[in-house]
mmCIF file of N, CA and C in Angstrom:
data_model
loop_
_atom_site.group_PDB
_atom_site.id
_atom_site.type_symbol
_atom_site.label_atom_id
_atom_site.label_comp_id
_atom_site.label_asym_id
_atom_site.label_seq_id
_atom_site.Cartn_x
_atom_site.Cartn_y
_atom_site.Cartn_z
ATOM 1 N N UNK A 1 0.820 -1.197 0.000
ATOM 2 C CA UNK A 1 0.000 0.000 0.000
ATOM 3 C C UNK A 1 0.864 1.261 0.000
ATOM 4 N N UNK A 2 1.986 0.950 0.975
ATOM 5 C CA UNK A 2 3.056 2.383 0.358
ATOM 6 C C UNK A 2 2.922 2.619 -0.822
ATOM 7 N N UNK A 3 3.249 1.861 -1.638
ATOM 8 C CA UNK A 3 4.002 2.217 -3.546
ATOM 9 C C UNK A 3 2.531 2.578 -3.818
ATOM 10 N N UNK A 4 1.307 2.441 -3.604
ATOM 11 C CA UNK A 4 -0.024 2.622 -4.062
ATOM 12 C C UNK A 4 0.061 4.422 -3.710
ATOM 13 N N UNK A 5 0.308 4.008 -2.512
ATOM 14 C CA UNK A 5 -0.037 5.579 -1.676
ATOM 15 C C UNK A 5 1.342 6.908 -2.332
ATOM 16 N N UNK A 6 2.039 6.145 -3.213
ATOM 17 C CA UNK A 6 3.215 7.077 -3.908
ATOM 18 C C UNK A 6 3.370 7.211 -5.072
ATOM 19 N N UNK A 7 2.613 6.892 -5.685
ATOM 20 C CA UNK A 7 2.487 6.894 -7.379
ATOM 21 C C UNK A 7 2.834 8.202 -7.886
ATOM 22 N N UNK A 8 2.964 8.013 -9.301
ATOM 23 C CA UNK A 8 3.356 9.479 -9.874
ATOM 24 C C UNK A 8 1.852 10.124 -9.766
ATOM 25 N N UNK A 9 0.719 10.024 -9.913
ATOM 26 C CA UNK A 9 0.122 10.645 -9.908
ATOM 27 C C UNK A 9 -1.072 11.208 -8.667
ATOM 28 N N UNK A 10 0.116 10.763 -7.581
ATOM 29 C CA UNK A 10 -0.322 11.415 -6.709
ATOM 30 C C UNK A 10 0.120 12.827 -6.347
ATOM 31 N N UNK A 11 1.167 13.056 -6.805
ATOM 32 C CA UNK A 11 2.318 14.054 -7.125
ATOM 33 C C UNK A 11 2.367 14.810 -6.239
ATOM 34 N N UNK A 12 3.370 13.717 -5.125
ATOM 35 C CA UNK A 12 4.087 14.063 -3.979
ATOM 36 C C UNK A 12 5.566 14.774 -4.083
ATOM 37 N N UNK A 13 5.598 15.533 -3.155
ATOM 38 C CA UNK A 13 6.652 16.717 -3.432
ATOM 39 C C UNK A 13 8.182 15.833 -2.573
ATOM 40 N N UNK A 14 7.513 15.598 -1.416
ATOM 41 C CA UNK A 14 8.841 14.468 -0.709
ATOM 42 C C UNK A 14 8.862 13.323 -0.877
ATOM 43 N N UNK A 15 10.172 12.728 -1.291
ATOM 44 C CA UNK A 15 10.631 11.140 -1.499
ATOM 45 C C UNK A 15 9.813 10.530 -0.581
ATOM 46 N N UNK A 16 9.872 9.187 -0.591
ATOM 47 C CA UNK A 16 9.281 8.278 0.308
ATOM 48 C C UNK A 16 10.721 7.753 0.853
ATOM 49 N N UNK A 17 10.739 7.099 2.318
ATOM 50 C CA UNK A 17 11.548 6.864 3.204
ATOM 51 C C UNK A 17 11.230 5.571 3.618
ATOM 52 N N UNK A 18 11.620 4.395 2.891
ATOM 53 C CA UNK A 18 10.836 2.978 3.220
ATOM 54 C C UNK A 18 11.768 2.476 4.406
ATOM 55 N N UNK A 19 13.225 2.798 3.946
ATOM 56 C CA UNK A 19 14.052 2.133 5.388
ATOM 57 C C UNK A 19 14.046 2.779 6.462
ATOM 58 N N UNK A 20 13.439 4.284 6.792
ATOM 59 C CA UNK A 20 13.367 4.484 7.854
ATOM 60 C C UNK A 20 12.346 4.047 8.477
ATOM 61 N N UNK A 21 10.917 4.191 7.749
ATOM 62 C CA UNK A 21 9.594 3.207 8.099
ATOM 63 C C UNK A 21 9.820 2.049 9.086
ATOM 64 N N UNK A 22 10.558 0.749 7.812
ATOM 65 C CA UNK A 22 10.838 -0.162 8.354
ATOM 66 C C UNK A 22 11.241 -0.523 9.315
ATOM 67 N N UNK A 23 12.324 0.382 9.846
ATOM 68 C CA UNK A 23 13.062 0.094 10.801
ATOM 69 C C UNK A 23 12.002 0.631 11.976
ATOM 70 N N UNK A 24 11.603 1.593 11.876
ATOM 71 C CA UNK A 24 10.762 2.236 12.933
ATOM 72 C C UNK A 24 9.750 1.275 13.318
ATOM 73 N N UNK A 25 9.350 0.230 12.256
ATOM 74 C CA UNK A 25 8.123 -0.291 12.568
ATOM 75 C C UNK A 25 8.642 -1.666 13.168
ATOM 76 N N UNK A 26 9.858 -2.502 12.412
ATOM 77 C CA UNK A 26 10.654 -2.951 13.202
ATOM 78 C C UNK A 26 10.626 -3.494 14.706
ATOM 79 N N UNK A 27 11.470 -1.807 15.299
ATOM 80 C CA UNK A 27 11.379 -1.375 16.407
ATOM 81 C C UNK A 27 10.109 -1.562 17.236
ATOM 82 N N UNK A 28 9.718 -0.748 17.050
ATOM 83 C CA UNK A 28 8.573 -0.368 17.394
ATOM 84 C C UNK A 28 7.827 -2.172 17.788
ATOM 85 N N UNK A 29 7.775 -3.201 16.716
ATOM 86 C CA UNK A 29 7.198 -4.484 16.759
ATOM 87 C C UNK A 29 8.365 -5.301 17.789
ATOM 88 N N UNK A 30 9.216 -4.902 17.973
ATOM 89 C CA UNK A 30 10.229 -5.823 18.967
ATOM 90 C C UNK A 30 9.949 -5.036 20.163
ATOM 91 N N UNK A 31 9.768 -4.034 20.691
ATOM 92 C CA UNK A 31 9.615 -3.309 21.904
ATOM 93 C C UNK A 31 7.872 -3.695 22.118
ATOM 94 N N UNK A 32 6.832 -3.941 21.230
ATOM 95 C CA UNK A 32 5.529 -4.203 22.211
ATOM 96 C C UNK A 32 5.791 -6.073 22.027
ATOM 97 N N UNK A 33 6.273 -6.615 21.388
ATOM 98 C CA UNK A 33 6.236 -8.080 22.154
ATOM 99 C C UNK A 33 7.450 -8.334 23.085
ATOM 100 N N UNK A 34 8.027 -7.350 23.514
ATOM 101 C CA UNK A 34 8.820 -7.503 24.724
ATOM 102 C C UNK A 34 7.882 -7.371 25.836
ATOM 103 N N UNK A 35 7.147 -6.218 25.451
ATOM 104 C CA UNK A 35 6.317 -5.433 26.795
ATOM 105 C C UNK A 35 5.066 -5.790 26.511
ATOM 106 N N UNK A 36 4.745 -6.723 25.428
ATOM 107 C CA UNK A 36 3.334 -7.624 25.912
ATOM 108 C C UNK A 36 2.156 -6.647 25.406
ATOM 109 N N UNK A 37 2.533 -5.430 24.515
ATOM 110 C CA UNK A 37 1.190 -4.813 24.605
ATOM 111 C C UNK A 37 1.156 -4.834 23.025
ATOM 112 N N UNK A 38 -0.242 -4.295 22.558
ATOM 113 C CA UNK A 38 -0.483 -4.406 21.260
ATOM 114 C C UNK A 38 0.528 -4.010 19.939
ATOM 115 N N UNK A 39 0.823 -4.615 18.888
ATOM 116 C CA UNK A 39 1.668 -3.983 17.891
ATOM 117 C C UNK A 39 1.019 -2.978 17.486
ATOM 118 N N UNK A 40 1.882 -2.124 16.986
ATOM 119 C CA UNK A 40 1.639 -0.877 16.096
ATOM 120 C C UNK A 40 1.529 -1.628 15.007
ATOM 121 N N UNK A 41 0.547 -0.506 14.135
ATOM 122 C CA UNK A 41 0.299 -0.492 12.491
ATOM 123 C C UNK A 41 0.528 0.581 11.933
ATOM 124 N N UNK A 42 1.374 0.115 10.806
ATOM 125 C CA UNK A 42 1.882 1.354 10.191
ATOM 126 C C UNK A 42 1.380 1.781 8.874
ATOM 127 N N UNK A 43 -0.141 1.060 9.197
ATOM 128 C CA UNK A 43 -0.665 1.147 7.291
ATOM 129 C C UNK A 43 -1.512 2.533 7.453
ATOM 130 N N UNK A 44 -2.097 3.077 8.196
ATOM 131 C CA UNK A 44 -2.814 3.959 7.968
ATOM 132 C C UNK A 44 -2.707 5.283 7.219
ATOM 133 N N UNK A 45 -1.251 5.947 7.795
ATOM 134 C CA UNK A 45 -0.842 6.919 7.435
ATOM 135 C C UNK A 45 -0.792 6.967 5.606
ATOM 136 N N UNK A 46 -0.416 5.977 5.082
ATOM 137 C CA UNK A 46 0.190 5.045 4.193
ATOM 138 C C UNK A 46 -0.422 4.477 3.153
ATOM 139 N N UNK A 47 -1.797 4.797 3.564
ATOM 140 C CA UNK A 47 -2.626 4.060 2.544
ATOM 141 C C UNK A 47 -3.237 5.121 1.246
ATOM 142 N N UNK A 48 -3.423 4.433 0.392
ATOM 143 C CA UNK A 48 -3.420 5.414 -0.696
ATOM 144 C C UNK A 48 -5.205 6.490 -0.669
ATOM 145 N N UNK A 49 -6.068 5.759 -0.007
ATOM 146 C CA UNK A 49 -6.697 6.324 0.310
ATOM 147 C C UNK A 49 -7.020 7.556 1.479
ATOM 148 N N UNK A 50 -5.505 7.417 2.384
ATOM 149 C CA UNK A 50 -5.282 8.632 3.225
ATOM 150 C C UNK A 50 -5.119 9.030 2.444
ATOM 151 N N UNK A 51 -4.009 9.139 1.229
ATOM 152 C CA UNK A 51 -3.062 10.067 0.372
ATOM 153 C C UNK A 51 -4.318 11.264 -0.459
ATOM 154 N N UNK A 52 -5.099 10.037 -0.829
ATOM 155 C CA UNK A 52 -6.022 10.743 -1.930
ATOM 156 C C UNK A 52 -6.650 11.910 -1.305
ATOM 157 N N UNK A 53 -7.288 11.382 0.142
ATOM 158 C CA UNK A 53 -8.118 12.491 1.128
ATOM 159 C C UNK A 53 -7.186 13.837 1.337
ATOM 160 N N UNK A 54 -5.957 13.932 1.072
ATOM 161 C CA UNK A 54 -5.258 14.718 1.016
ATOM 162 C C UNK A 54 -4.688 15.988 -0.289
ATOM 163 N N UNK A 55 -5.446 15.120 -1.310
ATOM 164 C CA UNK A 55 -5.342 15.779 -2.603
ATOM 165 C C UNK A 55 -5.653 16.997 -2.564
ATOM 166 N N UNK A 56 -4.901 17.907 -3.691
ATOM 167 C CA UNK A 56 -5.296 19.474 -3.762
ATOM 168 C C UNK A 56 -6.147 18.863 -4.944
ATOM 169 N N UNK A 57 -7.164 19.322 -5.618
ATOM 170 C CA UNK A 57 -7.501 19.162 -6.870
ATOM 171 C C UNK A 57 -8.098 20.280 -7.407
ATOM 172 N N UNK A 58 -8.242 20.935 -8.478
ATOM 173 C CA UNK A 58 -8.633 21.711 -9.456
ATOM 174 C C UNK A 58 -9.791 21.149 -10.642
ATOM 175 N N UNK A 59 -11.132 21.897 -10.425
ATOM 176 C CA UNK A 59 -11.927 21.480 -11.762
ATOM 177 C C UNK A 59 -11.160 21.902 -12.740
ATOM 178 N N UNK A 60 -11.368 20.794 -14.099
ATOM 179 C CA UNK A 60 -11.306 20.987 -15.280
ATOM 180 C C UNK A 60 -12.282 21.949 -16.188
ATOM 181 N N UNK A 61 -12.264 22.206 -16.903
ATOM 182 C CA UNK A 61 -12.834 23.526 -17.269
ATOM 183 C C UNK A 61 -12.760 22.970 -19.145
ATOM 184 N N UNK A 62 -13.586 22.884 -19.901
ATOM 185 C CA UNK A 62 -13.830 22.874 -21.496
ATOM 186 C C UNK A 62 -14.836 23.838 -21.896
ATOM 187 N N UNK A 63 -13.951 24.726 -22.664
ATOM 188 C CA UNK A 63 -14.659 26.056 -23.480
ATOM 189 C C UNK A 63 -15.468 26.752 -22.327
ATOM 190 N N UNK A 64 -14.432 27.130 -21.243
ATOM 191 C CA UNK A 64 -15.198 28.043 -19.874
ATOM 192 C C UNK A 64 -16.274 27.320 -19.305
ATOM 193 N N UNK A 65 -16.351 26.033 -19.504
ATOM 194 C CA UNK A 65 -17.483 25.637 -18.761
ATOM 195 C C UNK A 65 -17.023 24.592 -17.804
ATOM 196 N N UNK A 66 -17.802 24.496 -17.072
ATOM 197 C CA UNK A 66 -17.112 23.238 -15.894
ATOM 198 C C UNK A 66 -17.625 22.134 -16.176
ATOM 199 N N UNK A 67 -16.684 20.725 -15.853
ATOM 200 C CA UNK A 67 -16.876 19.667 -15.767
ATOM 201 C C UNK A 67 -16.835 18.635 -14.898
ATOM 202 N N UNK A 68 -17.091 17.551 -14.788
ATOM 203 C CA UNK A 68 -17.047 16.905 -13.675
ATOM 204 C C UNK A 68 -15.538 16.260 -13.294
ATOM 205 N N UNK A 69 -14.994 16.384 -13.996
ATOM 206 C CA UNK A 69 -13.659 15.595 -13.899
ATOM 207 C C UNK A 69 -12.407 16.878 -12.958
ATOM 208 N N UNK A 70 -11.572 16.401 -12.469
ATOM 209 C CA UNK A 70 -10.504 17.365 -11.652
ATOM 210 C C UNK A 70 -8.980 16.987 -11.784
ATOM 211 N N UNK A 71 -8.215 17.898 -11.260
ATOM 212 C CA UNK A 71 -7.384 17.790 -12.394
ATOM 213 C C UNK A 71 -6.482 17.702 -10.701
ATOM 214 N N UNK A 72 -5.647 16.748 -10.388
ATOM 215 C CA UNK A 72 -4.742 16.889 -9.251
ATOM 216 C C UNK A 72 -3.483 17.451 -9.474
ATOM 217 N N UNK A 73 -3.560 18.951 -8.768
ATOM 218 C CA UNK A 73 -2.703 19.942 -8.311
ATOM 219 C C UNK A 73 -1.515 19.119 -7.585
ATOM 220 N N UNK A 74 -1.769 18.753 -6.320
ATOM 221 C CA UNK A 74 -0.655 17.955 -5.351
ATOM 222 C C UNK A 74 -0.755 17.563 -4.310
ATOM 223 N N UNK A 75 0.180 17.442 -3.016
ATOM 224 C CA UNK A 75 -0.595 16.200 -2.413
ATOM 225 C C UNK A 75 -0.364 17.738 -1.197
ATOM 226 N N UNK A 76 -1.504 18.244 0.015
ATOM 227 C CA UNK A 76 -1.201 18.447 1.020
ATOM 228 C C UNK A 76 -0.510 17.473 2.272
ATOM 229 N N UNK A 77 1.459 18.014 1.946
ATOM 230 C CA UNK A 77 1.703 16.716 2.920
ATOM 231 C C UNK A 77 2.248 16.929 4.237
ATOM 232 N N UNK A 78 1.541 16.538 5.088
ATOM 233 C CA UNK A 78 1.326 16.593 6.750
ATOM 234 C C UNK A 78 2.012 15.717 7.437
ATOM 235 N N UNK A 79 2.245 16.062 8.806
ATOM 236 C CA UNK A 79 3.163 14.830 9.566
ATOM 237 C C UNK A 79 2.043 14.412 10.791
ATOM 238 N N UNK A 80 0.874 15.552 10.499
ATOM 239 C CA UNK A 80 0.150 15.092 12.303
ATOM 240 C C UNK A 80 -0.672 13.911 11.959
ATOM 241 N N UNK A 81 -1.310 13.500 10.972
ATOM 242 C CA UNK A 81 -2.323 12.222 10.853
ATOM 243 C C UNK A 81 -0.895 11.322 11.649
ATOM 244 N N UNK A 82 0.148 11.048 11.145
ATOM 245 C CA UNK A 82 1.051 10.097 11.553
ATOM 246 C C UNK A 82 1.479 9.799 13.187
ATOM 247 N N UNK A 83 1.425 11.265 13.576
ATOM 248 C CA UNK A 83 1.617 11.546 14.961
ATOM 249 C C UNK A 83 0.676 11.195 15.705
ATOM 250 N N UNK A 84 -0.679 11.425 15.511
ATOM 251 C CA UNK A 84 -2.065 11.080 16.273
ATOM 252 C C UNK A 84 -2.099 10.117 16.212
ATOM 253 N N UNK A 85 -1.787 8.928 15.196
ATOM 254 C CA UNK A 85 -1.761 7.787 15.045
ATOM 255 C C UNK A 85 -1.123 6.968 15.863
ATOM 256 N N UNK A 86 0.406 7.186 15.892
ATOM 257 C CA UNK A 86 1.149 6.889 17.020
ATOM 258 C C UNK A 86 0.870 7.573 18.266
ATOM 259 N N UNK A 87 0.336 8.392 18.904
ATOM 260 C CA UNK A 87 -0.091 8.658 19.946
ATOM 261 C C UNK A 87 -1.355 8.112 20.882
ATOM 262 N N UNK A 88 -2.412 8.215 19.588
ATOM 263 C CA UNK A 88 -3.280 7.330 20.232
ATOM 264 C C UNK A 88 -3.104 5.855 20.641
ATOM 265 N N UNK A 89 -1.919 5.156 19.556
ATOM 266 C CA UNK A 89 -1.925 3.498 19.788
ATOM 267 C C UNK A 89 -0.950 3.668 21.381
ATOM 268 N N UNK A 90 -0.440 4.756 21.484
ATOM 269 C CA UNK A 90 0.339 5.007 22.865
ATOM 270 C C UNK A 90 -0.629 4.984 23.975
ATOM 271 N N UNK A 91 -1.443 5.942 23.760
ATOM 272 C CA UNK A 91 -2.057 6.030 25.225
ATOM 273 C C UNK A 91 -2.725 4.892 25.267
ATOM 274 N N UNK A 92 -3.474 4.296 24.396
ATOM 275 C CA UNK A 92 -4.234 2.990 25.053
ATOM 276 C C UNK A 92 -3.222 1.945 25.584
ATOM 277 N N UNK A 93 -2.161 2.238 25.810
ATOM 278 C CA UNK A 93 -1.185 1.212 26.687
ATOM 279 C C UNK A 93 -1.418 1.494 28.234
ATOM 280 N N UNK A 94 -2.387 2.629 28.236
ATOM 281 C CA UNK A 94 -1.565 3.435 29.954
ATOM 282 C C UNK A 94 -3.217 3.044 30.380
ATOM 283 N N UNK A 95 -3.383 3.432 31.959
ATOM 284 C CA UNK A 95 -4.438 3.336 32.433
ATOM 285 C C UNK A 95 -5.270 4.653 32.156
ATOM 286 N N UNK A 96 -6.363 4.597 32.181
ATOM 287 C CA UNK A 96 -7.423 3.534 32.562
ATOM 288 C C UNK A 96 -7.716 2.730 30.915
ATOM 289 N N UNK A 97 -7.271 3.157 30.099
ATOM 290 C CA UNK A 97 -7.404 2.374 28.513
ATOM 291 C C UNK A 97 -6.742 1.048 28.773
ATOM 292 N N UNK A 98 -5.937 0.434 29.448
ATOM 293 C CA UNK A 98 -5.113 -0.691 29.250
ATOM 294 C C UNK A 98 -6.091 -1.670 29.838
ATOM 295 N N UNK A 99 -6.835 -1.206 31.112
ATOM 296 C CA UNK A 99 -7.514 -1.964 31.797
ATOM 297 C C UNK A 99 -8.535 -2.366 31.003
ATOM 298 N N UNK A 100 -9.337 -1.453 30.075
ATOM 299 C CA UNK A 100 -10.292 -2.141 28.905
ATOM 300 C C UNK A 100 -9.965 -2.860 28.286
ATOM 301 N N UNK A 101 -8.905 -2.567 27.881
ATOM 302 C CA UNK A 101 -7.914 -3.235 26.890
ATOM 303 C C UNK A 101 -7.401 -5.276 27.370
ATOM 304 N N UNK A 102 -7.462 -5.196 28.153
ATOM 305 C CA UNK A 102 -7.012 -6.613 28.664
ATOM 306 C C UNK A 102 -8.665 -7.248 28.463
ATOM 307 N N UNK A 103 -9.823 -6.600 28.564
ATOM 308 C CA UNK A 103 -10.885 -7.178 28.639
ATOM 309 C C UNK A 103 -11.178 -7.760 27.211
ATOM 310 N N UNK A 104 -10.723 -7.166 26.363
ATOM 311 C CA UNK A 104 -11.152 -7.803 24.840
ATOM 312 C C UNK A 104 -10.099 -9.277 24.683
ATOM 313 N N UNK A 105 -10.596 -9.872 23.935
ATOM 314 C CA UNK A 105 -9.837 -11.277 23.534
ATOM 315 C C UNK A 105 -8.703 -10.606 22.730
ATOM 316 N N UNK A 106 -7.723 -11.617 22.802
ATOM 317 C CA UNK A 106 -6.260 -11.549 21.861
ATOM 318 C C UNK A 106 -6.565 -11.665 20.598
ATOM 319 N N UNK A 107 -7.614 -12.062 20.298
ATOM 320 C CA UNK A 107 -7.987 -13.191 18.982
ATOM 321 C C UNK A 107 -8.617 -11.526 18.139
ATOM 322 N N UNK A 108 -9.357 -10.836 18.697
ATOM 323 C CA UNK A 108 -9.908 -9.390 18.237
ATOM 324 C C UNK A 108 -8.849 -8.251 17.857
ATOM 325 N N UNK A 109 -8.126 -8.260 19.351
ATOM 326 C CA UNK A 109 -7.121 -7.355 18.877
ATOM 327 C C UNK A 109 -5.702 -7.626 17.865
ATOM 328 N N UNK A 110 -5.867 -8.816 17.273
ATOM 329 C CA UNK A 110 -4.928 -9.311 16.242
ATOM 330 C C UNK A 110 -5.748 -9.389 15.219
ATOM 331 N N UNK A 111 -6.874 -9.181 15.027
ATOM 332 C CA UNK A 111 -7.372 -9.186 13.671
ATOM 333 C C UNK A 111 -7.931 -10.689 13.071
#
């Protein structure tokens, strides 16, 4: 879903960074099965349908008149969807979220 979410015609202004990802997510997956709590997911940010929700787009226009079709300008690109993301999967580690959290089956929170 990265390479989906990076296409040329999404026409992103910054490279994509897959080995830092990786490693972060990596990380990130060796530190919660040390400490027993849920893995992070790193698809959200990532998915080409965040990307799109992010589009600048411009109507197309034939002989001054408008049409239904739009023409993508570029991508508005943000770091907080990514941050909230990782923040929220943070706090539900801490109390009083953890304590709910033990109440659901393993089998749910793995998908």
């Amino acid at each position: 879903s990265s390479l989906l979410a990076q296409e040329s015609e999404m026409k992103l202004k910054k490279s994509s960074a897959f080995h830092l990802d990786l490693f972060v997510l990596g990380v990130a997956a060796l530190l919660t099965g040390v400490l027993g709590i849920p893995p992070t997911n790193g698809l959200i940010p990532q998915a080409p349908l965040h990307t799109k929700s992010l589009q600048k787009k411009r109507r197309v226009y034939v002989d001054d008149k408008p049409t239904d079709a739009y023409e993508v300008e570029g991508v508005h690109e943000q770091r907080v969807s990514n941050l909230m993301q990782s923040l929220l999967c943070g706090i539900v580690c801490f109390r009083p979220f953890s304590d709910i959290l033990r109440e659901i089956p393993k089998a749910v929170l793995y998908g």
